[in-house]
Coordinates of C-alpha atoms and ligand atoms in Angstrom, one line a residue:
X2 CA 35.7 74.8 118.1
X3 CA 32.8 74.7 120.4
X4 CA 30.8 71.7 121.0
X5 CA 27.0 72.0 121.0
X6 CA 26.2 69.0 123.0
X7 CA 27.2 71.2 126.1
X8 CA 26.6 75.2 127.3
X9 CA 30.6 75.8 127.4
X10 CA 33.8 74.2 126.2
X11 CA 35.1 75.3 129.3
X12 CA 33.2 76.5 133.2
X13 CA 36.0 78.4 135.3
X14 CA 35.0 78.3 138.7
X15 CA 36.6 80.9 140.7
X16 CA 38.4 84.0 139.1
X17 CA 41.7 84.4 140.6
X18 CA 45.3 83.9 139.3
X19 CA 44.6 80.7 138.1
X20 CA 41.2 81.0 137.1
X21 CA 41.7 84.3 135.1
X22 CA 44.5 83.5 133.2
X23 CA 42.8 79.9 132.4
X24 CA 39.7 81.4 131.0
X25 CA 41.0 84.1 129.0
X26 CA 43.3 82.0 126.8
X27 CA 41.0 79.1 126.5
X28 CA 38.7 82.2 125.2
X29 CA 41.7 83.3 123.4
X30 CA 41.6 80.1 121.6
X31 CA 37.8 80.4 120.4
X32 CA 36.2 78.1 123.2
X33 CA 33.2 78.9 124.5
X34 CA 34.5 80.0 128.1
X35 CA 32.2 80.9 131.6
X36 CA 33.4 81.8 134.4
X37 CA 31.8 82.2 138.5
X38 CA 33.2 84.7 140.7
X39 CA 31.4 84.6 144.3
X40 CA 33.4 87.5 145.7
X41 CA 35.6 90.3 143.2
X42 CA 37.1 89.3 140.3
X43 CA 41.0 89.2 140.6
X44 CA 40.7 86.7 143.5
X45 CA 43.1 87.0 146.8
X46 CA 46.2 88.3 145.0
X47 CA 44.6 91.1 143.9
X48 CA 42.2 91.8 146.2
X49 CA 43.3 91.1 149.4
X50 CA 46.6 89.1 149.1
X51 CA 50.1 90.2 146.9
X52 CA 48.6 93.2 145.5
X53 CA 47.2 95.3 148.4
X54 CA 50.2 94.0 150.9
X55 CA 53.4 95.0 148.8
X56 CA 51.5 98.9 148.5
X57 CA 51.1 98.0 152.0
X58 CA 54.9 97.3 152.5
X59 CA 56.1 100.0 150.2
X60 CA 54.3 102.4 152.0
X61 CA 55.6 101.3 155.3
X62 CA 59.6 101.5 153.7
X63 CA 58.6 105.3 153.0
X64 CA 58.1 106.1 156.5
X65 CA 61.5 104.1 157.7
X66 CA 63.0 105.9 155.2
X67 CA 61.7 109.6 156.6
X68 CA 63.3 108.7 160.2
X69 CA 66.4 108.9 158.7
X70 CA 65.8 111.7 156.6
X71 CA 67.7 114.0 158.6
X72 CA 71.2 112.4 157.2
X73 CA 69.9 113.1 154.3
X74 CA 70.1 116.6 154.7
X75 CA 65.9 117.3 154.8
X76 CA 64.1 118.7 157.8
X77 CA 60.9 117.5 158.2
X78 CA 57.6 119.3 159.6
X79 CA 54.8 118.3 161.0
X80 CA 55.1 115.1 159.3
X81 CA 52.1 112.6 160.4
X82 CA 50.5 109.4 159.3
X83 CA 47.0 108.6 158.4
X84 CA 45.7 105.4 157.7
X85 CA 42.4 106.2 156.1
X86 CA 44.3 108.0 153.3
X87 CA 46.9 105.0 152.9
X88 CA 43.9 102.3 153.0
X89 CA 41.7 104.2 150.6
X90 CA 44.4 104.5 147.9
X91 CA 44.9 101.0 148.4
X92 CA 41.5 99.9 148.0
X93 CA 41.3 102.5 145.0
X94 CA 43.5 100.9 143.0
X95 CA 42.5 97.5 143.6
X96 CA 39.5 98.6 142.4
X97 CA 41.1 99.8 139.4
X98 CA 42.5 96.3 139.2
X99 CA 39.3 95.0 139.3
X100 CA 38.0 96.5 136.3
X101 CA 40.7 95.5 134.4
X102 CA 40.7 91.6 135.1
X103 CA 36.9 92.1 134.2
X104 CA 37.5 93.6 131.1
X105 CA 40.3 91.3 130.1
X106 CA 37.4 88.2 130.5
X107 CA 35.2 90.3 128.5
X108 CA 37.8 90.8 125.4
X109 CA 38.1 86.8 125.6
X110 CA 34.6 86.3 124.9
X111 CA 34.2 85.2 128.3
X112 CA 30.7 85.0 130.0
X113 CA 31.1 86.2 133.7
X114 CA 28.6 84.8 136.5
X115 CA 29.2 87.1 139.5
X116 CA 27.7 84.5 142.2
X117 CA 29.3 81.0 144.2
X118 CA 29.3 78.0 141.3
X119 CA 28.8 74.6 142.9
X120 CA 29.6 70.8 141.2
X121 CA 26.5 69.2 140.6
X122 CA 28.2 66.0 138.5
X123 CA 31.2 65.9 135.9
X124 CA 30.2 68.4 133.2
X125 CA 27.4 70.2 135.5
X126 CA 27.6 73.5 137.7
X127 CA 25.0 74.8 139.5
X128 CA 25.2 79.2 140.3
X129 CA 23.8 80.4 143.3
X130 CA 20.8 82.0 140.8
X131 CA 20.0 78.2 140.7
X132 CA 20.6 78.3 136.8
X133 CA 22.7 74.9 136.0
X134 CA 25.2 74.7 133.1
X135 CA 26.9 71.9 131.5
X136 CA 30.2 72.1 130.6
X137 CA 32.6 69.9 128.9
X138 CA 35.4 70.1 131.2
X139 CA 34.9 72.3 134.7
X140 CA 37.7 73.7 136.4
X141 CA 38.3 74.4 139.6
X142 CA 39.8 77.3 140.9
X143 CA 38.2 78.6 144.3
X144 CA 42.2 79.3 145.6
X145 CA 42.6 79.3 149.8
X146 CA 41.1 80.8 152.7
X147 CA 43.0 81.6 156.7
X148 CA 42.8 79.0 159.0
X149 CA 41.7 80.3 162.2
X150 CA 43.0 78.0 165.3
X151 CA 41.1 77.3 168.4
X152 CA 41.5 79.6 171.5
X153 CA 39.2 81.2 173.3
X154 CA 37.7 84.7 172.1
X155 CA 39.3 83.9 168.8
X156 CA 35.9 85.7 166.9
X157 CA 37.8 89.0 168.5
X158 CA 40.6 88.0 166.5
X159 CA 41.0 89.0 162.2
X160 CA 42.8 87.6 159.5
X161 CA 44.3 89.1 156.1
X162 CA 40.8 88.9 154.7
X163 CA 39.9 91.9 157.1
X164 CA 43.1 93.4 157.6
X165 CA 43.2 96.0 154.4
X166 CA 39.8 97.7 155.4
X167 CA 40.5 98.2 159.1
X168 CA 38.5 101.7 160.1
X169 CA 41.5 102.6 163.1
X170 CA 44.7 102.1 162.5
X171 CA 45.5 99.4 165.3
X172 CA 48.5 101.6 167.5
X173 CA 48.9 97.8 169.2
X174 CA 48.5 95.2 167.3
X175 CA 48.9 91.7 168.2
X176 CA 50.0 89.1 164.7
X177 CA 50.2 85.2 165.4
X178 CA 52.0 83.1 163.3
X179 CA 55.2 82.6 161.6
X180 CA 54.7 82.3 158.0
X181 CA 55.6 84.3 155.5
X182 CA 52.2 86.7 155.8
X183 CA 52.4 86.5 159.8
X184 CA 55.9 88.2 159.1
X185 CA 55.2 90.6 156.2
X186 CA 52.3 92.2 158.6
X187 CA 54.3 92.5 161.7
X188 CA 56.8 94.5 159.6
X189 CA 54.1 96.8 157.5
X190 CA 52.5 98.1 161.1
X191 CA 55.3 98.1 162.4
X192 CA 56.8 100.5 160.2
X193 CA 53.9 102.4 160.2
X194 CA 54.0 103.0 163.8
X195 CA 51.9 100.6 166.1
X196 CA 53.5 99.0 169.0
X197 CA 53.2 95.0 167.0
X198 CA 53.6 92.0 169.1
X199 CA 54.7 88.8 166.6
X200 CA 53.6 85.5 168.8
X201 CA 54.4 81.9 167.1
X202 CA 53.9 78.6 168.5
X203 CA 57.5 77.8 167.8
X204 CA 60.8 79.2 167.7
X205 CA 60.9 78.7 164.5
X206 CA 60.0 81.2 161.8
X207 CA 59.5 80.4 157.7
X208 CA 60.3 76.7 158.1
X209 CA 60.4 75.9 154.6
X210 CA 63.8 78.5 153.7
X211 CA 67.3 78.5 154.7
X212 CA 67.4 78.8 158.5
X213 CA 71.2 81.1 158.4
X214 CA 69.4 83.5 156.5
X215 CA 66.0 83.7 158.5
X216 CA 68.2 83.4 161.4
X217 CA 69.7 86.9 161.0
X218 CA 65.4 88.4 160.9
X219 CA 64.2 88.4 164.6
X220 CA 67.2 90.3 166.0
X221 CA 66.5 93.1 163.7
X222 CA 63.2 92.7 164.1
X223 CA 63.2 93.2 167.7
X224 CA 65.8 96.0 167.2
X225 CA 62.7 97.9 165.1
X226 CA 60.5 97.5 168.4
X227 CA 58.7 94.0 167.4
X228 CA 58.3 92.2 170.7
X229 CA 58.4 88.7 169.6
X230 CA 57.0 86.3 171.5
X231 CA 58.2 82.8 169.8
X232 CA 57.3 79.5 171.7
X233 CA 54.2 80.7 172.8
X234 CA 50.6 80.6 171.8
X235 CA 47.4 83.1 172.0
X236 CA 45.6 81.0 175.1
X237 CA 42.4 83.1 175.6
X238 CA 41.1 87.1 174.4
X239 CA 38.8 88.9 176.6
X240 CA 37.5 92.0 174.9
X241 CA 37.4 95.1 177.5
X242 CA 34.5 97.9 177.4
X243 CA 36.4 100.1 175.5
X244 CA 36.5 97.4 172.4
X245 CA 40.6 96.7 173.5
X246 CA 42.0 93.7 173.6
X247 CA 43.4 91.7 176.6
X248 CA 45.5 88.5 175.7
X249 CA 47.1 86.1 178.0
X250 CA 49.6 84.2 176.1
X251 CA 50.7 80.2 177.1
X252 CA 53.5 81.7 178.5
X253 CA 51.9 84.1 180.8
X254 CA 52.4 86.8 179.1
X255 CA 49.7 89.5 178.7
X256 CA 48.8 92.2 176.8
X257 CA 46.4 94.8 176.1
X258 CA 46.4 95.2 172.0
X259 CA 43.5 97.1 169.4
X260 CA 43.5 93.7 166.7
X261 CA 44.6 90.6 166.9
X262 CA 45.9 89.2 162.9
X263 CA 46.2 85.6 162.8
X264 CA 47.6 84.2 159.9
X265 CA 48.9 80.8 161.1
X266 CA 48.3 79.0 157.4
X267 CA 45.5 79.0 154.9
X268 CA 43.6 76.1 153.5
X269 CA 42.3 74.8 150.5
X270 CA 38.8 76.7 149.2
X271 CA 36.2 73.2 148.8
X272 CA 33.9 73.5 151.6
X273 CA 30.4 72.6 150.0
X274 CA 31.7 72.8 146.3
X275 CA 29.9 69.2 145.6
X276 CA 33.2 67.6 144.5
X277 CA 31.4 63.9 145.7
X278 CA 29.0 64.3 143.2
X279 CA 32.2 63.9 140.4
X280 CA 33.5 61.2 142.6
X281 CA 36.9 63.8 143.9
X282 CA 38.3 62.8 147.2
X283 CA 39.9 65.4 149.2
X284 CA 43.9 64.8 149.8
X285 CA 45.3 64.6 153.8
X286 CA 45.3 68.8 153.6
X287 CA 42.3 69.1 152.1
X288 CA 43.4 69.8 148.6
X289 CA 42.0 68.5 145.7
X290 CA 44.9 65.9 144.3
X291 CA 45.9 66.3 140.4
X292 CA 47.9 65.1 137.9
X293 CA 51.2 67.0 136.3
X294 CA 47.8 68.2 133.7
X295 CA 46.2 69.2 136.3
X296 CA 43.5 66.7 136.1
X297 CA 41.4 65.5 139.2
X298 CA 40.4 61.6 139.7
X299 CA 37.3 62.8 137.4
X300 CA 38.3 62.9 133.4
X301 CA 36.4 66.2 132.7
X302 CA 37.8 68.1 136.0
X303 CA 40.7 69.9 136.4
X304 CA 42.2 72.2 139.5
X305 CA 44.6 74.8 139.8
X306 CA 46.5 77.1 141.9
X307 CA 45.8 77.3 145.9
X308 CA 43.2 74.5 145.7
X309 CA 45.8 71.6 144.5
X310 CA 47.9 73.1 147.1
X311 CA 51.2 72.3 145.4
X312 CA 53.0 75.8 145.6
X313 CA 51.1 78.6 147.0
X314 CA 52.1 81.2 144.7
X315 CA 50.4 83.6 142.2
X316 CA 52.5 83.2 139.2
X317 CA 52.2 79.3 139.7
X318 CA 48.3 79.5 139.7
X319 CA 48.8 81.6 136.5
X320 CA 51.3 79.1 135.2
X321 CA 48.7 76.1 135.9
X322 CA 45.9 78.2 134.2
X323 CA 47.7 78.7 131.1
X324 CA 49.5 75.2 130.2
X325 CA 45.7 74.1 131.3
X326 CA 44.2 76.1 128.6
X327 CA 47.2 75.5 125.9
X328 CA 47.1 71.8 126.6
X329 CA 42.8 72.0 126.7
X330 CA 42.1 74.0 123.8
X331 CA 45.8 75.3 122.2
X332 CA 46.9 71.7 121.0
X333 CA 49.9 71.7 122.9
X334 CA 50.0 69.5 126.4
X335 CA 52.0 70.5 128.5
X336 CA 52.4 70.9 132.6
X337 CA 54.3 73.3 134.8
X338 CA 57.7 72.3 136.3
X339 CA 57.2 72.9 139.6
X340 CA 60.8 73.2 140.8
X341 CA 63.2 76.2 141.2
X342 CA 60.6 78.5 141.9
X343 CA 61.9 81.7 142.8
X344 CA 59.8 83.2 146.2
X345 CA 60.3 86.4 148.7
X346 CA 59.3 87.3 152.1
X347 CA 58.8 91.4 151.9
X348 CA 59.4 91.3 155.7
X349 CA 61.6 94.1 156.8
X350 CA 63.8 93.3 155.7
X351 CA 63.1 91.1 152.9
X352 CA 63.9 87.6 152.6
X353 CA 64.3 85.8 148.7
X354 CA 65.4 82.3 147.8
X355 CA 65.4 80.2 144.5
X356 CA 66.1 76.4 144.8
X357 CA 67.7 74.1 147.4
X358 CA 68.2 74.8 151.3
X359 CA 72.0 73.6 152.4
X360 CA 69.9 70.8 154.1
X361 CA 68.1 69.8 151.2
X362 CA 70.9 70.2 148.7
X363 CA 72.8 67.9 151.1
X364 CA 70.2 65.2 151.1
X365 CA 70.1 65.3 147.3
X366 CA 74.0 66.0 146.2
X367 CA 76.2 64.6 149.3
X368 CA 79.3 67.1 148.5
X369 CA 78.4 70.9 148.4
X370 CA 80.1 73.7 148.5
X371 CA 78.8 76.8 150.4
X372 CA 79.7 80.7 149.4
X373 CA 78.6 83.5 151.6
X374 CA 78.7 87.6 151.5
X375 CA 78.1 89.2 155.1
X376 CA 78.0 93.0 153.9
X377 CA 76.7 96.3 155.1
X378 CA 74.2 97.4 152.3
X379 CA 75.1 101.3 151.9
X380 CA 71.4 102.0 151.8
X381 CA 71.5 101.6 155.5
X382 CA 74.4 103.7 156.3
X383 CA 71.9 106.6 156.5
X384 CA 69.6 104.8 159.0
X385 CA 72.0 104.3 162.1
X386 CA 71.1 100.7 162.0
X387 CA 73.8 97.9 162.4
X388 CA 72.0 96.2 159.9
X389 CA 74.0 93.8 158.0
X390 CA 72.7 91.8 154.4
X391 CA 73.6 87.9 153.9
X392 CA 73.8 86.2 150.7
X393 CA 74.5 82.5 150.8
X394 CA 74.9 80.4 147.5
X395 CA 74.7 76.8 147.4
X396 CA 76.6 74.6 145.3
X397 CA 76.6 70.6 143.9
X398 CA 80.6 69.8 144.5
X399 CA 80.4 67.7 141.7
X400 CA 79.5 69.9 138.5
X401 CA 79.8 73.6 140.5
X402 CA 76.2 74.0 139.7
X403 CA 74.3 76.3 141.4
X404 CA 71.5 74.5 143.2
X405 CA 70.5 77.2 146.0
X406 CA 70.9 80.7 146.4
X407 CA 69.5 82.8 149.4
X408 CA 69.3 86.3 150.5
X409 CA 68.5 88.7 153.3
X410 CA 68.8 92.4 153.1
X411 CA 67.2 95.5 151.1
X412 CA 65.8 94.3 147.8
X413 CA 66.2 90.7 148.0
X414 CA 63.1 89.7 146.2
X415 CA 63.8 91.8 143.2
X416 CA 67.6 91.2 142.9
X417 CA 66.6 87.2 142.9
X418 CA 64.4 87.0 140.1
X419 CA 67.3 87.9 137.8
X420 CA 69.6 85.4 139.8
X421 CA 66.9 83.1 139.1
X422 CA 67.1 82.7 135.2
X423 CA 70.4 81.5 135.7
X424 CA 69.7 79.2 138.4
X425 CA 66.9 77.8 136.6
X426 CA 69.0 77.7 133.4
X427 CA 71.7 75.0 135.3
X428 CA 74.5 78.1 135.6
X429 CA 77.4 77.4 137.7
X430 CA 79.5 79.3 139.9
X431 CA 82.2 79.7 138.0
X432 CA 79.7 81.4 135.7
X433 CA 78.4 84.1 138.2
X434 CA 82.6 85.0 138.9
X435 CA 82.5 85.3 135.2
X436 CA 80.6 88.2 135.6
X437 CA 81.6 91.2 135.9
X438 CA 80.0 93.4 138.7
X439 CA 77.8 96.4 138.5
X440 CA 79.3 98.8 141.5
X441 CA 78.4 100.1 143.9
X442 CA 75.2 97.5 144.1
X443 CA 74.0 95.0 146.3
X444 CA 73.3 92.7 143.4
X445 CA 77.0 92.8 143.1
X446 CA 78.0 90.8 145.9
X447 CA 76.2 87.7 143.5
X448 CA 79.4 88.2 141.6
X449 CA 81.9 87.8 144.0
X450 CA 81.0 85.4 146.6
X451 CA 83.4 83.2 148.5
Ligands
FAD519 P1 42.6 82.8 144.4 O1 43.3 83.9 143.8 O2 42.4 82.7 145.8 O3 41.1 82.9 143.7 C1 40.1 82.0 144.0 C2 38.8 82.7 143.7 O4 37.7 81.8 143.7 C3 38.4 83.8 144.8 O5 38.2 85.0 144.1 C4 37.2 83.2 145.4 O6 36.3 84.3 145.8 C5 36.6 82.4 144.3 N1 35.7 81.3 144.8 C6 36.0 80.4 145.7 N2 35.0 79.5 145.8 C7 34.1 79.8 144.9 C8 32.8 79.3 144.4 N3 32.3 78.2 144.9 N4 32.1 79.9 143.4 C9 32.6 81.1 142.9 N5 33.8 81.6 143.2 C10 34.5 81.0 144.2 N6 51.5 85.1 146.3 C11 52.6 85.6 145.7 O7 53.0 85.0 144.6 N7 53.2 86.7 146.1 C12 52.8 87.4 147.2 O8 53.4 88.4 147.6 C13 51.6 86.9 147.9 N8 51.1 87.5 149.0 C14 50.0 87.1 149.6 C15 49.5 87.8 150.7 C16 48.4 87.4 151.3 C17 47.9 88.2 152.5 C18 47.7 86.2 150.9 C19 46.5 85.7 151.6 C20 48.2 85.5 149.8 C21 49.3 85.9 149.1 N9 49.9 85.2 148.0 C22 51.0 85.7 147.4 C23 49.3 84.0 147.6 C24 48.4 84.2 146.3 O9 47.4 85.2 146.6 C25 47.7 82.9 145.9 O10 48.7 81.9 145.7 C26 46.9 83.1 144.6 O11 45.9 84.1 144.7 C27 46.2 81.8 144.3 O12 45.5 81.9 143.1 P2 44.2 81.0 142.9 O13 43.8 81.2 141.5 O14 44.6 79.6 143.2 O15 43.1 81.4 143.9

């Protein structure tokens, strides 16, 4: 398999989701694979993205789920929190995680650079060492990084790249933004006990999913103690003697908080990666634009994952990597289908959808027919709250096909998934009522919508 006129078959730059899973099945397939890491193998997922944050979120449930712990018939002493212990667990098993992505690159046969790789021309990449390697395709992986927007005394501000090693826990913490992360933050620190401050530009939160669901998330949010400040932006920071924070907001608000997250949007990782010298021009975001292959404007250069910017998602970097390496190296081309993709916010609480808003299943299918489930989950009859779950399925009039389903409410993300393989499979309604329930369950409201 390997061709001698170059060092590898195949140079990975960047080992994250998409640049791990690329490499070790090229590998897998005998090609000669290398691979540059400039910071810890694993990339943002696991490192400082989906993998630290859900411990992070799971974590916070626990201690929601001790206020309320008296219903449950346990009395509770001296019962404190300490962040150091949560954050070094964390941290531990990432580290653990680590290990194991570096290991699995080793059992491929893959040769591992730990330094920034740079393009120095369509089958050449430069390592930071200064040693330069050919390669007979390259591929580009380097993911996303936070965008930071302009204010003044934004240096005193941090983003999720900082947020899982924090030395004090923040007791006021200040989180711009209303993305998914901005959202999944303001819920984890919340929970956990700092007075959290959510401030977005517009009133608007998680554009891109069904607004009747999202709509039901600020009132609870707000009824856990978030103060949300929507329509407003962080105007200037001014960092007191005693290292606090004091923010005035466009709106005149101001605050005194400990950290200030922003996570307002990430951007695609190319800055100084020598794309020019393989002829690749930078789309309108940035990102570097590719084919349904995956392959850039230059023959021997593909990108996946955060980079292409297409969906911003773990198992769709993975996805890329592999049908890159099956179609490379596995003599079977093939590409991702990119739609139905199944995603979650684990806000508090959480948020999942798979396919079509009503808006968008409008646009595309005229008629549609709308089913909804407005329950109280009985996990939070224990917790006092008035908290109520929402499940709202989307139908195409014409062929009762499911083209959109959406939830709010305990679980969400992990009842979806299975929701999902129907969905994705073309099910239609009348095939979910021909189900019968599982009860008492949340899932089983999926069964008996109206
Ligand atoms: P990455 O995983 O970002 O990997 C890119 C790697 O390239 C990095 O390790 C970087 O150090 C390296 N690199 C960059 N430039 C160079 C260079 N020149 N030389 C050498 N190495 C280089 N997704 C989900 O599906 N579910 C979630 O719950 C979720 N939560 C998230 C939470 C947060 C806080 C963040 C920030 C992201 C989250 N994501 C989540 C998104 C997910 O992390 C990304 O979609 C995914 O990691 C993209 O994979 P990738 O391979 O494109 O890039």
């Amino acid at each position: 398999m390997a061709d001698t006129t170059y060092d590898f078959d195949l140079f990975t730059i960047g080992a994250g989701s998409g640049g791990v899973r690329a490499s070790r099945i090229a590998g897998g397939y005998g090609a000669k694979v290398g691979i540059a890491e400039e910071h810890r193998y694993g990339g943002t997922c696991v490192i400082r993205g989906c993998v630290p944050k859900k411990m992070l979120v799971n974590a916070s449930m626990f201690a929601e789920e001790l206020s309320h712990a008296h219903h449950k018939g346990w009395t509770l002493k001296d019962n404190s929190f300490d962040w150091a212990t949560l954050r070094d667990f964390v941290n531990g098993d990432v580290d653990r995680l680590e290990g194991l992505y570096g290991q699995t690159l080793g059992g491929a046969g893959v040769e591992s650079f730990s330094e920034r790789a740079t393009i120095t021309g369509p089958h050449t990449v430069r390592l930071a060492s200064g040693r330069e390697v050919t390669a007979k395709y390259i591929l580009v992986a380097t993911g996303g990084e936070p965008v930071v927007p302009a204010f003044e005394g934004s240096e005193h501000s941090i983003t999720s790249n900082e947020i899982f090693y924090l030395d004090e826990f923040p007791k006021r913490l200040m989180v711009m933004g209303g993305g998914y992360i901005a959202l999944e933050f303001a819920g984890i620190f919340n929970a956990l006990g700092a007075d959290v401050t959510l401030v977005n530009r517009s009133d608007t939160i998680l554009r891109t999913y069904e607004q009747e669901i999202v709509k039901r998330l600020p009132p609870v949010m707000e009824a856990r103690g978030i103060d949300l400040q929507l329509g407003a932006q962080i105007e200037k920071v001014e960092k007191a003697e005693d290292g606090s924070l004091n923010v005035t907001l466009t709106n005149g608000t101001t605050k005194q908080v400990d950290q200030i997250l922003v996570a307002t949007g990430r951007r695609p990782r190319v800055e100084g990666l020598g794309l020019e010298h393989a002829g690749i021009e930078l789309g309108a975001k940035g990102e570097i634009p590719v084919d349904k292959f995956s392959k850039t404007s230059c023959d021997s250069i593909y990108a996946v994952g955060d980079v292409t910017d297409r969906v911003q998602l773990t198992p769709v970097a993975i996805r890329e990597g592999h049908a890159l390496a099956d179609s490379l190296f596995g003599g079977n081309e093939r590409y991702v289908d990119h739609s139905c993709i199944a995603t979650a916010v684990f806000s508090q609480p959480s948020i999942a959808s798979v396919g079509m808003t009503e808006e968008e299943a409008r646009e595309a299918h005229g008629e549609i027919n709308i089913y909804k489930s407005d329950f109280r989950p009985m996990k939070n009859i224990f917790s006092d709250r008035a908290e109520r779950g929402l499940y709202k399925m989307i139908t195409d009039a014409a062929t009762d096909k499911v083209v959109g389903l959406h939830m709010i409410g305990p679980e969400s993300a992990e009842i979806i998934q299975a929701a999902a393989v129907a969905i994705k499979a073309g099910l239609t309604k009348a095939d979910f009522d021909a189900t019968t329930a599982i009860h008492p369950t949340m899932a089983e409201e999926l069964v008996l919508l109206k």
